[in-house]
Coordinates of C-alpha atoms in Angstrom, one line a residue:
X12 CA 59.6 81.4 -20.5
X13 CA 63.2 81.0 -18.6
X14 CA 63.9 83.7 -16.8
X15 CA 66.9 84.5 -19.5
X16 CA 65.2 84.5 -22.3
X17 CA 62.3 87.1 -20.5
X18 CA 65.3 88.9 -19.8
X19 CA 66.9 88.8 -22.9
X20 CA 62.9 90.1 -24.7
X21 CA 62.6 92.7 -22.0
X22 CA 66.3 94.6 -23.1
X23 CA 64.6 94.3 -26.5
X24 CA 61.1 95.6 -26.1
X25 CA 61.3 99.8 -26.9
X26 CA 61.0 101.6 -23.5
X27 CA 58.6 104.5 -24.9
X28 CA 56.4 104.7 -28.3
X29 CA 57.8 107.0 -31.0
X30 CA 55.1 108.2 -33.5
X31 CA 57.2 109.3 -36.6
X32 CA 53.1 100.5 -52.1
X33 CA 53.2 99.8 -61.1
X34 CA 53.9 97.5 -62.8
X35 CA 75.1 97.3 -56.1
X36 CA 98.2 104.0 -46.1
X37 CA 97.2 101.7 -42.9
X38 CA 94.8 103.2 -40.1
X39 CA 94.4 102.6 -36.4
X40 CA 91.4 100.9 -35.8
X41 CA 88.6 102.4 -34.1
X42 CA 87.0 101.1 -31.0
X43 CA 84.7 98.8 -32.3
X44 CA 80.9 99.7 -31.2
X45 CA 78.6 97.4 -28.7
X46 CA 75.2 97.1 -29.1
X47 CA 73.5 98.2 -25.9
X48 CA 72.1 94.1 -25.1
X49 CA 75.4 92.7 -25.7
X50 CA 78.6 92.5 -23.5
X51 CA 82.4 92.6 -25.1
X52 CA 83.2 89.0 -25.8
X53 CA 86.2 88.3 -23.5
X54 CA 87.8 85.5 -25.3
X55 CA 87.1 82.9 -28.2
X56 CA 86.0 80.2 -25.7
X57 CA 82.4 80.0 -23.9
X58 CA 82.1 81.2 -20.3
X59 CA 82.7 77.2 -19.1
X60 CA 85.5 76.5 -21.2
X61 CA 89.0 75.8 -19.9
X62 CA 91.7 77.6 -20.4
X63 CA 94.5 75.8 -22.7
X64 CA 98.0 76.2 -20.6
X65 CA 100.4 78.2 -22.5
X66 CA 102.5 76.8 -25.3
X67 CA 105.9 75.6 -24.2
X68 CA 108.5 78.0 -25.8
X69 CA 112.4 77.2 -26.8
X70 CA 113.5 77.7 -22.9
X71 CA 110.8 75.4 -21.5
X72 CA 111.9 72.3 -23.4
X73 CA 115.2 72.9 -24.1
X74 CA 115.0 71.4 -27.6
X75 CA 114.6 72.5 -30.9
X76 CA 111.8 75.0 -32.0
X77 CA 108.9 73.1 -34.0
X78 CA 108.5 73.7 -37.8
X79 CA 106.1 76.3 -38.6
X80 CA 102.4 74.7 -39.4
X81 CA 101.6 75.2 -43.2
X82 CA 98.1 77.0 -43.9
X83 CA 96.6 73.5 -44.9
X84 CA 97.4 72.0 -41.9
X85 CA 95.8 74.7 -39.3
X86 CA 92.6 74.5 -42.1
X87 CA 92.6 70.7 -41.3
X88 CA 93.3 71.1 -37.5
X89 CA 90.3 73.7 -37.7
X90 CA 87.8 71.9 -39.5
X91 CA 88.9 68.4 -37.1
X92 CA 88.4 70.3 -33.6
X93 CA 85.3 70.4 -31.8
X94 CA 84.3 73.4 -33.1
X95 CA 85.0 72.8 -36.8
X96 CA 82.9 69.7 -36.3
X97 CA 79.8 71.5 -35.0
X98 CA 80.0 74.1 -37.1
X99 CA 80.2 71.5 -40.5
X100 CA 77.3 69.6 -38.5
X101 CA 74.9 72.7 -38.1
X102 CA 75.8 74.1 -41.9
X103 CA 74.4 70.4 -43.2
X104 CA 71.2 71.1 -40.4
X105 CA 70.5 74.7 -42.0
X106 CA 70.6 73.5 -45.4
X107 CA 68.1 70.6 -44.6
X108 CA 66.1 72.8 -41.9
X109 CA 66.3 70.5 -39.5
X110 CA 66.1 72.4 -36.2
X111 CA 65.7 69.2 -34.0
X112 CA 68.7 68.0 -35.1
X113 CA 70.7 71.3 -34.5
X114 CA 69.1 71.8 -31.0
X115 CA 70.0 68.4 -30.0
X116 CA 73.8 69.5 -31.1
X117 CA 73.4 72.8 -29.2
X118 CA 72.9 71.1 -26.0
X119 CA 75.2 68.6 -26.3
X120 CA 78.0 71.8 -27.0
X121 CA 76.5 73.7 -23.7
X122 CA 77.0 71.0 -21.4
X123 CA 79.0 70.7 -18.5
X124 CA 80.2 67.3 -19.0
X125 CA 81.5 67.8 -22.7
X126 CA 81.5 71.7 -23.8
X127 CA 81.8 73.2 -26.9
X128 CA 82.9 76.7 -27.5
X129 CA 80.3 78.5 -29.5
X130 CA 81.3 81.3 -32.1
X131 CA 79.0 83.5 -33.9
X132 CA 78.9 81.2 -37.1
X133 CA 77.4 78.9 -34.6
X134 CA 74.7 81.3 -33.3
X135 CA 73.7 82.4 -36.3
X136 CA 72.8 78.9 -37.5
X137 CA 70.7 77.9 -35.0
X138 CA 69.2 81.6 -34.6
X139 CA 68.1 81.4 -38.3
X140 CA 66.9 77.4 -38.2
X141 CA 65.0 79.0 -35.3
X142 CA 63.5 82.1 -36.6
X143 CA 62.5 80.0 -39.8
X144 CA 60.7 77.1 -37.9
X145 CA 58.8 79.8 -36.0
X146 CA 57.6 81.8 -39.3
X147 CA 56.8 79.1 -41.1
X148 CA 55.2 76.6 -39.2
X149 CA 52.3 77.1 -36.6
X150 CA 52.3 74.5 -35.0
X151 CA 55.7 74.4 -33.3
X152 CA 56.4 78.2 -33.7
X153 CA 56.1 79.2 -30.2
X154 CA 58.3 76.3 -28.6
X155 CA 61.0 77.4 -31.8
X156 CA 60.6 81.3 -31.0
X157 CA 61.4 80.1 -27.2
X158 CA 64.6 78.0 -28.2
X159 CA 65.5 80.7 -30.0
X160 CA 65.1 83.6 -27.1
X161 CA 67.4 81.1 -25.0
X162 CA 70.0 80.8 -27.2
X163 CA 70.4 84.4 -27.9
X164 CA 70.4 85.0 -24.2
X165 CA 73.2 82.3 -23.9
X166 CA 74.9 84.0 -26.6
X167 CA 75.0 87.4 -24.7
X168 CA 75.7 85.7 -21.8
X169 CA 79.1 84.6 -23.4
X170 CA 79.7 87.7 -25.1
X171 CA 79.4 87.0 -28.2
X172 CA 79.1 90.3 -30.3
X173 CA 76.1 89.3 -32.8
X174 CA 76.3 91.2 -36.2
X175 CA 73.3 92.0 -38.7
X176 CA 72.5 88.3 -39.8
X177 CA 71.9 87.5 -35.5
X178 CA 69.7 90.5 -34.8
X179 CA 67.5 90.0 -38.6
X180 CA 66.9 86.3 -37.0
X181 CA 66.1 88.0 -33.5
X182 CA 64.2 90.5 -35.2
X183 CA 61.9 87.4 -36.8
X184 CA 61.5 85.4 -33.8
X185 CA 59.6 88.8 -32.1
X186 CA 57.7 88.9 -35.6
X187 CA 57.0 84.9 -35.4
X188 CA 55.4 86.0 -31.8
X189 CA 53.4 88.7 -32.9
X190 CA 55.5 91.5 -31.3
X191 CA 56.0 93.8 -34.3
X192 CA 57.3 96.7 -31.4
X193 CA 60.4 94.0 -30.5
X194 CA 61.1 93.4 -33.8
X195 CA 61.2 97.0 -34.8
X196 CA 63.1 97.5 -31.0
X197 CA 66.2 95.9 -32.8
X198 CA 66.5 97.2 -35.9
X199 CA 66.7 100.2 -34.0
X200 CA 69.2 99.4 -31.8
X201 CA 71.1 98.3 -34.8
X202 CA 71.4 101.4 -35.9
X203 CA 72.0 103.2 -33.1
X204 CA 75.0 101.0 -32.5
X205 CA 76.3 101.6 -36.2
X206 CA 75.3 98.4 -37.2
X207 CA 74.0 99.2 -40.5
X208 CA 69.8 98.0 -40.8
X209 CA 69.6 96.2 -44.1
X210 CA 65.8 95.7 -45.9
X211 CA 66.1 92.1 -44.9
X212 CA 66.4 93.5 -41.2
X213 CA 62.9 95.4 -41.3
X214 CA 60.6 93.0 -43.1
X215 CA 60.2 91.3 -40.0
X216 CA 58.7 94.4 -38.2
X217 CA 57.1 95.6 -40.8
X218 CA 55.0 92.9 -42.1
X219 CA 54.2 92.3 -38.7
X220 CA 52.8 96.1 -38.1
X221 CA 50.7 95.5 -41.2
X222 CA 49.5 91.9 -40.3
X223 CA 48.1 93.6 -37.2
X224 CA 46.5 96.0 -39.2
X225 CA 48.9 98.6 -37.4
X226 CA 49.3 101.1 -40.4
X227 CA 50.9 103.8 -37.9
X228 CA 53.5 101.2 -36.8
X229 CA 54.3 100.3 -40.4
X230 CA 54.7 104.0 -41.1
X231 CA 57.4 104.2 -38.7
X232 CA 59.2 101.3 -39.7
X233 CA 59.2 102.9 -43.1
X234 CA 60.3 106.3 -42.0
X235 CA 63.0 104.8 -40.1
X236 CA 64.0 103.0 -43.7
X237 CA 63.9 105.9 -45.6
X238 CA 65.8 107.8 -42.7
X239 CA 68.7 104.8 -43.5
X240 CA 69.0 105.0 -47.3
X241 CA 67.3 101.5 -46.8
X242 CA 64.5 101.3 -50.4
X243 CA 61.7 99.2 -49.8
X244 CA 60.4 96.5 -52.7
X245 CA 57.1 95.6 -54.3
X246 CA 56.6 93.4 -50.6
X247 CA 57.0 96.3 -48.5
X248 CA 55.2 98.6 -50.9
X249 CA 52.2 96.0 -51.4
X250 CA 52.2 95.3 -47.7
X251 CA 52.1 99.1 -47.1
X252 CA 49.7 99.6 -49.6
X253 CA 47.1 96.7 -48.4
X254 CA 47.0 98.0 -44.6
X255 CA 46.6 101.7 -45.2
X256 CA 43.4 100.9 -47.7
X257 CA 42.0 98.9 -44.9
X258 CA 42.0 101.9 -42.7
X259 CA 40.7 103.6 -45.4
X260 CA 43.8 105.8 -45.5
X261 CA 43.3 107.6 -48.9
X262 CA 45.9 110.1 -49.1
X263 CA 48.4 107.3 -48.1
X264 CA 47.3 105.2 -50.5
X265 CA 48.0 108.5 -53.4
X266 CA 51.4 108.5 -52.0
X267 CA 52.3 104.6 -52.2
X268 CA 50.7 104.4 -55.5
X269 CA 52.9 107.3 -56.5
X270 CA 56.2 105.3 -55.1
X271 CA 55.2 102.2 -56.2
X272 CA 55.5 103.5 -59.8
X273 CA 58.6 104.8 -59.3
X274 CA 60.2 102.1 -57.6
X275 CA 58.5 99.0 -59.4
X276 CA 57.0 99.8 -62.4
X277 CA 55.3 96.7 -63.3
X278 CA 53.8 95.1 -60.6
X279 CA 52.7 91.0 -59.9
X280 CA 49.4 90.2 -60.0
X281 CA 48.8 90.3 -56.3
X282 CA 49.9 93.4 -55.8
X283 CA 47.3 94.5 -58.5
X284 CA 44.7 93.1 -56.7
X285 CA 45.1 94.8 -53.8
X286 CA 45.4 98.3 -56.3
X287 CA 41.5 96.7 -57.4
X288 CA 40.5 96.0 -53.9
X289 CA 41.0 99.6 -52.6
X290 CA 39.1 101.4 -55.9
X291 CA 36.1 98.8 -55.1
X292 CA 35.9 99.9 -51.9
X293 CA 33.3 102.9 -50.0
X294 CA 36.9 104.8 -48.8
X295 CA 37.9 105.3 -52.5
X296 CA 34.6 106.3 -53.8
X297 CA 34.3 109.2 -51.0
X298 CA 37.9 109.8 -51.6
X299 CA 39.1 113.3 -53.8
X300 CA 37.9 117.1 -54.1
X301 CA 35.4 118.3 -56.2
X302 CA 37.3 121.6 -57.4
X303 CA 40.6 121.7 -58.4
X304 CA 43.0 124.4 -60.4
X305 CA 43.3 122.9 -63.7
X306 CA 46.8 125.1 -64.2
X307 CA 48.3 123.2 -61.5
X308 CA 47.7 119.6 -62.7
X309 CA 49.0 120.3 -66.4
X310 CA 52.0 121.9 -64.6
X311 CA 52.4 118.5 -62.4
X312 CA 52.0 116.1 -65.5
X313 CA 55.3 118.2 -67.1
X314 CA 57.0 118.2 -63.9
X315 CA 56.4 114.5 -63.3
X316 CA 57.3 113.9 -66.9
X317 CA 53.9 112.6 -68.1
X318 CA 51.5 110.3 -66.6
X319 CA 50.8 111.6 -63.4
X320 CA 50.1 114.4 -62.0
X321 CA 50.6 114.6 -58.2
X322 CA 47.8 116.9 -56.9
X323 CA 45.7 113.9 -55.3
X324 CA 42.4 112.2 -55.9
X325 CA 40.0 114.2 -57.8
X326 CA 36.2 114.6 -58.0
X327 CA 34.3 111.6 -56.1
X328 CA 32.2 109.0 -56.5
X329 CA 32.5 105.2 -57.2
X330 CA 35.4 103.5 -59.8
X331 CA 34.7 101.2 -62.4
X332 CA 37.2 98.8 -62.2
X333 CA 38.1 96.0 -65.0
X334 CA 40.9 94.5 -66.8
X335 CA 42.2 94.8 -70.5
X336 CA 45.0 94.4 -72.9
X337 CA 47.0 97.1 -74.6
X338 CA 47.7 97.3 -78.3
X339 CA 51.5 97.9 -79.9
X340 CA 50.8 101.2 -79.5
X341 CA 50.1 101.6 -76.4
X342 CA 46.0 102.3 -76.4
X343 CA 43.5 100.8 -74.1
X344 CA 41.3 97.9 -75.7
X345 CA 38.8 99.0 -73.4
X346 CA 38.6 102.6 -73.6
X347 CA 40.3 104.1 -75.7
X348 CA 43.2 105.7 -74.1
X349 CA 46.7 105.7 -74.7
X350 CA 49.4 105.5 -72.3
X351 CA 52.4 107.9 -72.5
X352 CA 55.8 107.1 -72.5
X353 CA 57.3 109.3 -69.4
X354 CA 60.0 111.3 -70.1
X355 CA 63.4 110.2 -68.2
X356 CA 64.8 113.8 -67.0
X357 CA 68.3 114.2 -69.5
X358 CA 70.3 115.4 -66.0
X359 CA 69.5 111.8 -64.5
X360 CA 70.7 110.4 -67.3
X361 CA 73.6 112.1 -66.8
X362 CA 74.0 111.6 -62.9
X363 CA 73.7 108.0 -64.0
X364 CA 76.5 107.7 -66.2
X365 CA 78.9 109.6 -63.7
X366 CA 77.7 106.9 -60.9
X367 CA 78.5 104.2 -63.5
X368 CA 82.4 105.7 -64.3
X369 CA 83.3 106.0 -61.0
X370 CA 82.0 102.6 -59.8
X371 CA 83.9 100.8 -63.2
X372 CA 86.9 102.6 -62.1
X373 CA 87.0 101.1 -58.7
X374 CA 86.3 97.5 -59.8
X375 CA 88.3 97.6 -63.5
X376 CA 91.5 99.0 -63.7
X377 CA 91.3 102.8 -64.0
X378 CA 93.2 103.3 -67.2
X379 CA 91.5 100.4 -69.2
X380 CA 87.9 102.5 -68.4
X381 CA 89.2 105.7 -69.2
X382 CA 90.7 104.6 -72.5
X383 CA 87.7 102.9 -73.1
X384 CA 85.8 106.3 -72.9
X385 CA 88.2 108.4 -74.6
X386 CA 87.7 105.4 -77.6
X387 CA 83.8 106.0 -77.3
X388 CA 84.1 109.6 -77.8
X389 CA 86.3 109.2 -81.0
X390 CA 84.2 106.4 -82.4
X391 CA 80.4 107.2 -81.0
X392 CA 77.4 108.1 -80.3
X393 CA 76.0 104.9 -81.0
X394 CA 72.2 103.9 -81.7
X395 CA 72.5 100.7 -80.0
X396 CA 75.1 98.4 -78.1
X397 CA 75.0 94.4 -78.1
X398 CA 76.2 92.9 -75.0
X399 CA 77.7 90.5 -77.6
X400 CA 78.7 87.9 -75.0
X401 CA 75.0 87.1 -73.8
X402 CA 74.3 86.7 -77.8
X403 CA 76.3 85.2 -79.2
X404 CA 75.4 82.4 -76.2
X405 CA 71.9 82.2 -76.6
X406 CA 70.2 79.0 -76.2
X407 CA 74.0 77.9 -76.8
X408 CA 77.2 76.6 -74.6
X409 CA 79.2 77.4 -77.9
X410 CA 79.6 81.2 -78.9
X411 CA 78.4 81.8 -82.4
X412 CA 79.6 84.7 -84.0
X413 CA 77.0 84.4 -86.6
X414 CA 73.9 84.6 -84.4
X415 CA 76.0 87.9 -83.0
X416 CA 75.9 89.1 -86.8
X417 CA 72.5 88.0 -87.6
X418 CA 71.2 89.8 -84.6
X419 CA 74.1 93.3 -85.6
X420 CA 72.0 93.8 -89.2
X421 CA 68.9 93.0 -87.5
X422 CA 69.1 95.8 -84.8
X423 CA 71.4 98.5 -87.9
X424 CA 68.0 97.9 -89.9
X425 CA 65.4 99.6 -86.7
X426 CA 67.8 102.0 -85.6
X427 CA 67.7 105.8 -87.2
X428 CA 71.3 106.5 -88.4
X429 CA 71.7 102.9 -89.9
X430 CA 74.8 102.4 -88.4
X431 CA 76.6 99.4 -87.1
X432 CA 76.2 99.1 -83.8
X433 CA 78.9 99.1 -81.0
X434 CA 79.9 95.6 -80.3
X435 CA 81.1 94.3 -76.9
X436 CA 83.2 91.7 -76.7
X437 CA 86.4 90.5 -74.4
X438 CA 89.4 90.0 -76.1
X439 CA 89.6 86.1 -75.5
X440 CA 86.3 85.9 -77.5
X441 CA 88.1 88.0 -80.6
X442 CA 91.4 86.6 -80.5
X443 CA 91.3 83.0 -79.9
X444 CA 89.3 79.7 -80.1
X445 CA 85.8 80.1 -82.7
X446 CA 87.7 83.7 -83.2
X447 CA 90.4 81.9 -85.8
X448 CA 88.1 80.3 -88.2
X449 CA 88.2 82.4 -91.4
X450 CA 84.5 82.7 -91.9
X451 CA 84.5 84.7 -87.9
X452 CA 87.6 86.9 -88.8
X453 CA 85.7 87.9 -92.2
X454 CA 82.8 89.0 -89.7
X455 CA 85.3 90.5 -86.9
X456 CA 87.2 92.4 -90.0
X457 CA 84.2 93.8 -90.8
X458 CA 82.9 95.3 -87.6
X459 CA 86.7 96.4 -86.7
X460 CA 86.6 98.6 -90.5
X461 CA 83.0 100.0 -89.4
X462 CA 84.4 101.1 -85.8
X463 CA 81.9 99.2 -84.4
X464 CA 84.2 96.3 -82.2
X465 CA 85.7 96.9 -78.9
X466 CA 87.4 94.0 -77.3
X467 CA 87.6 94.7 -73.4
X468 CA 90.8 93.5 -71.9
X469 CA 91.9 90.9 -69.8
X470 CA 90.4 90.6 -66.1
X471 CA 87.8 93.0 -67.0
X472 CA 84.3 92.9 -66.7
X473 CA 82.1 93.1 -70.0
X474 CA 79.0 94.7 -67.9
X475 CA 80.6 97.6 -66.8
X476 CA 81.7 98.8 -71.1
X477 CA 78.2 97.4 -72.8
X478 CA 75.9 99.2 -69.9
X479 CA 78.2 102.6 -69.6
X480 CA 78.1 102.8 -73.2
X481 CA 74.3 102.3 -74.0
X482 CA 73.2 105.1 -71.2
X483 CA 76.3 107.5 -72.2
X484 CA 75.1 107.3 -75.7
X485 CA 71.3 107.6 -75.1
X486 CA 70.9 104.1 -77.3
X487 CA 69.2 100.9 -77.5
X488 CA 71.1 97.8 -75.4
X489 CA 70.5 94.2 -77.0
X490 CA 70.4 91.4 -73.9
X491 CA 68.5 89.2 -72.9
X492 CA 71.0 89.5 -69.2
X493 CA 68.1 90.5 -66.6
X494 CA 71.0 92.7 -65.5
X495 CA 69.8 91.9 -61.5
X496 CA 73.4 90.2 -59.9
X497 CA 75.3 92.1 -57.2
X498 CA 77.1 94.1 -60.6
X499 CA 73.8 96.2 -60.5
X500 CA 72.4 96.0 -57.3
X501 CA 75.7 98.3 -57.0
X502 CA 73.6 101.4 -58.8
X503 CA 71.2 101.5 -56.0
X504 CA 69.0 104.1 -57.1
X505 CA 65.5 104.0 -59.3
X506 CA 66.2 105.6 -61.3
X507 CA 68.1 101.8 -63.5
X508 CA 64.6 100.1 -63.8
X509 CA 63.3 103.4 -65.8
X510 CA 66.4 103.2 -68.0
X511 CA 65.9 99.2 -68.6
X512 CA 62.3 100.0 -69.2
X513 CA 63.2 102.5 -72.4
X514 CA 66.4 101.1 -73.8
X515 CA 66.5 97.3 -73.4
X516 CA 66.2 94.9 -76.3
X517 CA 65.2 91.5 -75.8
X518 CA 65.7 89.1 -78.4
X519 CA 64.6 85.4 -79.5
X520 CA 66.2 83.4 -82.2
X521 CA 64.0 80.4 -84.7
X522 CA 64.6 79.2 -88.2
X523 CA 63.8 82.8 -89.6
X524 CA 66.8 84.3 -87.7
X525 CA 66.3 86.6 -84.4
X526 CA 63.4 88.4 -83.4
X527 CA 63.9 91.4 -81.5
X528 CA 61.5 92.7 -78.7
X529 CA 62.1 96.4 -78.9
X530 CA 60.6 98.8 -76.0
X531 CA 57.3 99.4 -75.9
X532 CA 56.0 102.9 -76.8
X533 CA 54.6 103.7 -73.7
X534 CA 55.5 103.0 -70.0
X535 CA 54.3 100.3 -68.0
X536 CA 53.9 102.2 -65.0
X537 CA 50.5 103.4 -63.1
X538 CA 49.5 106.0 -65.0
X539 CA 46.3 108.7 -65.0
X540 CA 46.0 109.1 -68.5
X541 CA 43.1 111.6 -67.6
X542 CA 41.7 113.4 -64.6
X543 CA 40.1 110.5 -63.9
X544 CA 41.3 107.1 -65.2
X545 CA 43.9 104.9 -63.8
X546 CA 45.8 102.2 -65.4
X547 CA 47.9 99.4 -63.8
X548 CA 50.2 97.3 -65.9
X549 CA 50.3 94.0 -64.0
X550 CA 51.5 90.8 -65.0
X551 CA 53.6 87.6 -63.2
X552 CA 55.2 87.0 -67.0
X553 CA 57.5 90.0 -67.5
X554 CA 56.6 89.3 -71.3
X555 CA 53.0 90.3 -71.1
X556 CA 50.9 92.6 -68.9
X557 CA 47.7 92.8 -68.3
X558 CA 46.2 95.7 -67.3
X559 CA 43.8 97.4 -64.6
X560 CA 41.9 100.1 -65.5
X561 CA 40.0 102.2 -63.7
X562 CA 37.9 104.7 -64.4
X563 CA 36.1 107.2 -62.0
X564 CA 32.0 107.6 -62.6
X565 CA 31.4 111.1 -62.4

């Protein structure tokens, strides 16, 4: 290892051990923060570049001053230099993965004979074309985790401030090496030096802790995550989930089964096999109390809303673990037993829709949302909403107002009041193109009479009226929009899968018209629909699940 790079892993290794997983007016600028491994960047240029002499002004040359250079000029003089070059070069090498082709161009840039100044655009390139090679393939990983320990040394040897994107791909080459304490070392030091750790940033540490079947590491890594507002995924969870049951962990396991189910609700195959794997096992079978208040657990099943009731395993012995289908309604096809369909508390509901308003307001214009309320309250509650752009689309690159109608009378017919549903639309779709054919302004005349049409306006975003209107109302939402781009990732809370869960409406369209997939009847979360008996919806088609159930032998 050079003697900068063993340098450079030494400032990142922690100095002392802390012990801490069913189926989105003008200020001054503060003084910016270092990390405690990297120097203030001096200037743009690397440590052996030469410094340009200054620019002749008016006085020096006694002529004329030069005409100002236009934007696309300094773009072209940009992407021409030296730098623009190796930075278009090592962009084409990241999206091909070729690392030996971006190293060659790294040492070209650091030589003395012909150097390149280096940004941070360029780091991160070859620090991620690094960090992959060394995850990914065995055989060359430890030469790529050493390139890339010597060019982040080179990079803090020119001061270049690295940002979140440098330390995740520093953070992988320590996982690459099996050093899940280094890896963990910098997202800590992220943090401490305001650089905000993103779940991306601790994956690295954390899988590593649980490939080295480190389950107290990986619980630190996920204390510090929760400690950052930083929500793990069904990865983490599973990950999580596998390491504590092979240390036979059993109240650890009750908890990540508990916050698996309310972060993922149905889980992948996979994951359900590790559920199984742990219920086979001797740990689980000794697992549990044999005496219990029976007050207490009804009062956690109402607290918890139904299907689960927090107190812990209960009773012992071995599981009986199989698989099995659920019927429309919910019950067991192996033993009988109905799931529930968990209540969603009426105050998050509320929460929710606040959260919604006040992010629409900051991305629409604030008094096309609030009129768009104030019209909702005149003209709702509604028993559904059609996110009529994703309709009226479907299987289609022409919109059909038709299949939007077929699909209105379809959902008026299911609902309870009968009533039209609200229909969503932007006011390009009403007012011009397939909009002016007589037979679509019979159909948009019709739902404009029932009070059922609002056309969003111009520069607005669709999402923001069909989703705040479907939770404010309480009602069904028909798309088939998987509603996962940046948009939502916005909500950020758990509390949006639960609500998808209950009020979405998938639909499919054949000769006979549209068919609509309403919610299921119950959740497809893990549930203990009895003292005793466990079920795990599981499935990698989001359009089926199988199920896990598992029953205790008393």
């Amino acid at each position: 290892m050079g003697v900068a790079a063993a340098a450079a892993r030494a400032a990142l290794r922690p100095t002392a051990a802390t012990l801490l997983l069913f189926s989105r007016p003008h200020q001054h600028r503060r003084a910016t923060q270092h990390l405690p491994f990297a120097r203030r960047r001096r200037h743009s240029y690397s440590s052996t570049a030469t410094v340009a002499a200054p620019t002749p002004t008016l006085g020096d040359s006694g002529g004329e001053a030069p005409e100002p250079e236009g934007k696309a000029a300094r773009r072209r003089r940009a992407r021409e230099s030296p730098e623009g070059l190796l930075r278009h070069q090592l962009d084409m090498c990241s999206r091909n993965a070729d690392l030996p082709t971006a190293l060659r161009l790294y040492d070209a840039a650091v030589s003395p004979e012909s150097p390149v100044p280096l940004s941070l655009h360029h780091y991160n390139c070859l620090l991620y074309l690094c960090s992959n090679a060394a995850a990914s393939d065995p055989d060359s990983s430890a030469a790529a985790a050493q390139r890339g320990f010597d060019i982040f040394a080179r990079m803090e040897a020119d001061g270049v401030q690295p940002n979140e994107a440098t330390l995740t791909s520093v953070a992988r080459l320590a996982a690459a090496t099996r050093d899940p304490a280094m890896a963990f070392s910098v997202v800590r030091r992220m943090a401490a030096a305001g650089v905000p750790p993103r779940l991306r940033t601790y994956g690295p540490a954390l899988f590593a802790y649980c490939d080295a079947k480190d389950a107290d590491g990986a619980g630190q890594v996920e204390a510090h995550m929760d400690a950052s507002g930083v929500v793990p995924e069904e990865p983490e969870l599973a990950a999580l989930l596998r390491v504590n049951a092979d240390k036979a962990r059993a109240e650890e396991v009750y908890r990540l089964l508990h916050r698996t189910r309310a972060l993922v609700r149905q889980v992948c195959d996979t994951t359900a096999q590790a559920v199984e794997a742990w219920f086979r096992s001797d740990a689980a079978s000794e697992a549990g109390v044999d005496k219990w208040d029976p007050r207490k657990i009804k009062e956690g099943v109402v607290r918890g809303g139904g299907g689960w009731h927090g107190q812990g395993w209960l009773g012992k012995g071995p599981w009986s673990v199989g698989t099995s289908e659920m019927d429309k309604d919910g019950t067991c096809q192996r033993c009988g037993e109905r799931l529930v369909c968990i209540d969603i508390d009426p105050s998050e509901t509320d929460n929710f829709a606040s959260s919604l308003t006040e992010l629409a307001i900051k991305r629409e214009a604030r008094d096309d949302f609030l009129c768009f309320q104030s019209w909702l309250r005149r003209h709702g509650p509604f028993d559904a909403v059609i996110d009529a752009a994703n309709v009226g689309l479907y299987n289609s690159k022409a919109f059909s107002f038709s299949q939007v109608n077929s699909v209105v009378n379809a959902i008026q017919r299911v609902t309870k009041s009968k009533k039209l549903p609200l229909i969503i639309l932007h006011r390009n779709r009403v007012s011009g193109g397939p909009a002016k054919v007589p037979f679509n302004q019979k159909i948009l005349e019709g739902w404009r009479n029932a009070g059922a049409l609002y056309a969003t306006p111009p520069g607005s975003n669709d999402d923001w009226y069909w989703l705040y209107a479907a939770v404010s109302c309480r009602s069904l939402l028909v798309t088939n929009d998987e509603m996962r781009d940046h948009l939502f990732q916005l909500l950020g809370t758990s509390f949006f899968p639960r609500w998808k869960e209950k009020h979405q409406v998938r639909l499919t369209f054949s000769g006979r018209g549209p068919t609509l997939h309403l919610p299921p009847p119950y959740s497809i979360v893990i549930q203990v629909m009895n003292l005793n008996l466990n079920n795990v919806s599981s499935s990698d088609d989001q359009s089926c699940a199988a199920n896990v159930i598992i029953v205790r032998m008393m």
